[in-house]
CSV table of C-alpha atoms in Angstrom, one decimal:
chain,number,residue,atom,x,y,z
A,1,MET,CA,19.1,11.8,-1.0
A,2,LYS,CA,17.2,10.0,1.8
A,3,ILE,CA,16.2,13.4,3.2
A,4,ARG,CA,14.7,14.4,-0.2
A,5,ILE,CA,12.7,11.2,-0.3
A,6,PHE,CA,11.5,11.8,3.2
A,7,PHE,CA,10.3,15.3,2.4
A,8,LEU,CA,8.6,14.0,-0.8
A,9,LEU,CA,6.9,11.4,1.3
A,10,LEU,CA,5.7,14.1,3.7
A,11,ALA,CA,4.4,16.2,0.8
A,12,PHE,CA,2.5,13.2,-0.6
A,13,ILE,CA,0.8,12.5,2.8
A,14,ALA,CA,-0.2,16.2,3.2
A,15,LEU,CA,-1.6,16.3,-0.4
A,16,SER,CA,-3.5,13.0,0.0
A,17,ASN,CA,-4.9,14.1,3.4
A,18,SER,CA,-6.2,17.4,1.9
A,19,ALA,CA,-7.6,15.7,-1.2
A,20,PHE,CA,-9.8,13.4,1.0
A,21,ALA,CA,-10.6,15.9,3.7
A,22,GLN,CA,-14.4,15.3,3.4
A,23,GLU,CA,-14.0,11.5,3.9
A,24,LYS,CA,-13.2,10.0,7.2
A,25,TRP,CA,-9.9,8.1,7.2
A,26,TYR,CA,-10.7,6.2,10.4
A,27,PRO,CA,-10.4,3.3,11.0
A,28,ILE,CA,-6.9,2.8,9.7
A,29,TYR,CA,-5.0,-0.4,9.1
A,30,PHE,CA,-1.4,-1.6,9.3
A,31,GLY,CA,0.0,-4.2,7.1
A,32,ILE,CA,3.1,-6.3,6.4
A,33,TYR,CA,3.7,-7.7,2.9
A,34,ASN,CA,6.2,-9.9,1.3
A,35,SER,CA,7.1,-9.6,-2.4
A,36,GLY,CA,10.0,-12.0,-2.9
A,37,ASP,CA,13.1,-10.5,-1.5
A,38,VAL,CA,11.4,-7.2,-0.6
A,39,ASN,CA,9.2,-6.7,2.5
A,40,PHE,CA,6.9,-3.7,2.9
A,41,ILE,CA,5.3,-2.2,5.9
A,42,ALA,CA,2.0,-0.3,5.2
A,43,ILE,CA,-0.5,2.0,6.7
A,44,GLY,CA,-3.8,2.7,5.0
A,45,SER,CA,-7.3,4.1,5.3
A,46,ASN,CA,-10.4,2.1,5.7
A,47,PHE,CA,-10.4,-0.8,3.2
A,48,GLU,CA,-14.1,-1.3,3.6
A,49,LYS,CA,-14.8,2.0,1.8
A,50,LYS,CA,-15.3,2.2,-2.0
A,51,HIS,CA,-12.1,4.2,-2.3
A,52,PHE,CA,-9.1,3.9,0.0
A,53,GLY,CA,-5.4,4.6,0.1
A,54,GLU,CA,-2.2,3.1,1.4
A,55,LEU,CA,1.4,4.2,2.0
A,56,ARG,CA,4.1,1.5,1.8
A,57,LEU,CA,7.7,1.6,2.9
A,58,THR,CA,10.3,-1.1,2.2
A,59,SER,CA,11.8,-3.0,5.1
A,60,GLY,CA,14.2,-5.1,3.0
A,61,ASN,CA,16.0,-8.1,4.3
A,62,ARG,CA,19.3,-6.9,2.9
A,63,SER,CA,21.4,-4.3,4.7
A,64,ASN,CA,22.1,-2.4,1.5
A,65,PHE,CA,18.5,-2.4,0.2
A,66,ASP,CA,17.4,1.0,-1.3
A,67,LEU,CA,14.7,3.0,0.5
A,68,THR,CA,11.4,2.9,-1.3
A,69,ALA,CA,8.1,4.7,-0.6
A,70,GLU,CA,4.9,4.0,-2.5
A,71,GLY,CA,1.5,5.6,-2.4
A,72,ILE,CA,-1.4,3.6,-3.7
A,73,PHE,CA,-5.0,4.6,-4.3
A,74,TYR,CA,-7.5,1.8,-4.6
A,75,ARG,CA,-11.1,1.3,-5.7
A,76,ASN,CA,-13.1,-1.7,-4.4
A,77,LEU,CA,-14.9,-3.3,-7.3
A,78,ILE,CA,-16.5,-6.2,-5.3
A,79,GLN,CA,-17.2,-5.9,-1.6
A,80,LYS,CA,-18.6,-8.9,0.2
A,81,GLU,CA,-18.7,-10.0,3.8
A,82,ASN,CA,-15.6,-12.2,3.4
A,83,LEU,CA,-13.6,-10.6,0.6
A,84,ASN,CA,-13.0,-7.4,-1.4
A,85,PHE,CA,-11.6,-7.3,-4.9
A,86,HIS,CA,-9.8,-4.0,-5.7
A,87,LEU,CA,-7.9,-2.2,-8.5
A,88,GLY,CA,-5.5,0.7,-8.0
A,89,ALA,CA,-2.8,3.0,-9.1
A,90,MET,CA,0.6,3.2,-7.5
A,91,VAL,CA,3.2,6.0,-7.6
A,92,GLY,CA,6.5,5.4,-5.8
A,93,VAL,CA,10.0,6.7,-5.4
A,94,SER,CA,13.2,4.8,-4.6
A,95,GLU,CA,16.8,5.8,-3.9
A,96,HIS,CA,19.0,3.9,-6.4
A,97,ASP,CA,22.7,4.7,-6.8
A,98,ASN,CA,22.3,8.0,-5.0
A,99,ARG,CA,19.5,9.2,-7.3
A,100,ALA,CA,15.7,9.2,-7.0
A,101,VAL,CA,13.9,6.8,-9.3
A,102,ALA,CA,10.2,7.1,-9.8
A,103,HIS,CA,8.1,4.0,-10.5
A,104,PHE,CA,4.4,3.4,-11.3
A,105,GLY,CA,2.1,0.4,-11.1
A,106,LEU,CA,-1.4,-1.0,-11.4
A,107,PRO,CA,-2.2,-3.3,-8.5
A,108,VAL,CA,-5.0,-5.9,-8.7
A,109,GLY,CA,-5.8,-7.7,-5.5
A,110,LEU,CA,-8.0,-9.5,-3.0
A,111,THR,CA,-8.5,-8.7,0.6
A,112,LEU,CA,-9.6,-11.9,2.3
A,113,LYS,CA,-11.5,-11.8,5.6
A,114,PRO,CA,-11.4,-15.4,6.7
A,115,PHE,CA,-12.5,-15.1,10.4
A,116,PRO,CA,-16.2,-14.2,10.9
A,117,SER,CA,-15.5,-13.3,14.5
A,118,ASP,CA,-12.8,-10.7,13.5
A,119,ARG,CA,-13.3,-9.0,10.1
A,120,ASN,CA,-10.5,-6.5,11.0
A,121,PHE,CA,-7.8,-9.2,10.5
A,122,THR,CA,-7.3,-9.8,6.7
A,123,PHE,CA,-5.0,-11.3,4.2
A,124,LEU,CA,-3.8,-9.5,1.1
A,125,ILE,CA,-3.1,-11.2,-2.2
A,126,GLU,CA,-2.0,-8.8,-4.9
A,127,ALA,CA,-0.4,-8.7,-8.3
A,128,MET,CA,1.1,-5.6,-9.8
A,129,PRO,CA,2.7,-4.8,-13.2
A,130,ASN,CA,5.0,-1.9,-12.6
A,131,THR,CA,7.9,0.1,-13.9
A,132,TYR,CA,11.2,0.6,-12.1
A,133,ASP,CA,14.3,2.4,-13.5
A,134,TYR,CA,12.8,2.2,-17.1
A,135,ARG,CA,12.1,-1.5,-16.9
A,136,VAL,CA,8.7,-3.2,-16.7
A,137,ASN,CA,8.3,-6.0,-14.3
A,138,PHE,CA,5.6,-7.9,-12.4
A,139,ARG,CA,5.4,-8.1,-8.6
A,140,GLY,CA,3.2,-10.4,-6.5
A,141,SER,CA,2.6,-9.7,-2.9
A,142,LEU,CA,1.2,-11.7,0.1
A,143,GLY,CA,0.5,-10.1,3.4
A,144,ILE,CA,-1.5,-9.5,6.5
A,145,ARG,CA,-3.5,-6.4,7.5
A,146,TYR,CA,-5.1,-5.4,10.7
A,147,ARG,CA,-7.7,-2.6,10.9
A,148,LEU,CA,-7.8,-0.5,14.1
A,149,ASP,CA,-11.3,0.9,14.8
A,150,PHE,CA,-11.3,4.2,16.6
A,151,LYS,CA,-14.8,4.5,17.9
């Protein structure tokens, strides 16, 4: 089952890359988020653009935690020097009891840029109503991001 999720993840990356071929994806950022007992590692496109995307993978703190991959497409509604306010749409897949489970969500969040000397280091505050295994729940996330500028 993990192999199927891995190939689904590769297909998602290939499709999202071809869908945004005209737009530069650099710089990219890396993030680490905490959502209660679930931790995520993330990689995303430039969060300073009007539209950007992110791929998240779980890195749970339990040894039997199910593998989860999520793709999120965002739109910045407010962009200021020290914060961005964004909305998005999330599609994810998890392995649960040896079967793939799809889930969907609508993230709403803030990217805070508190250090004027380094706007690449940011904090994420996000809330997301989402579905998982036919249940609706609410997830809040806190995290850090760092943008790498390839100039």
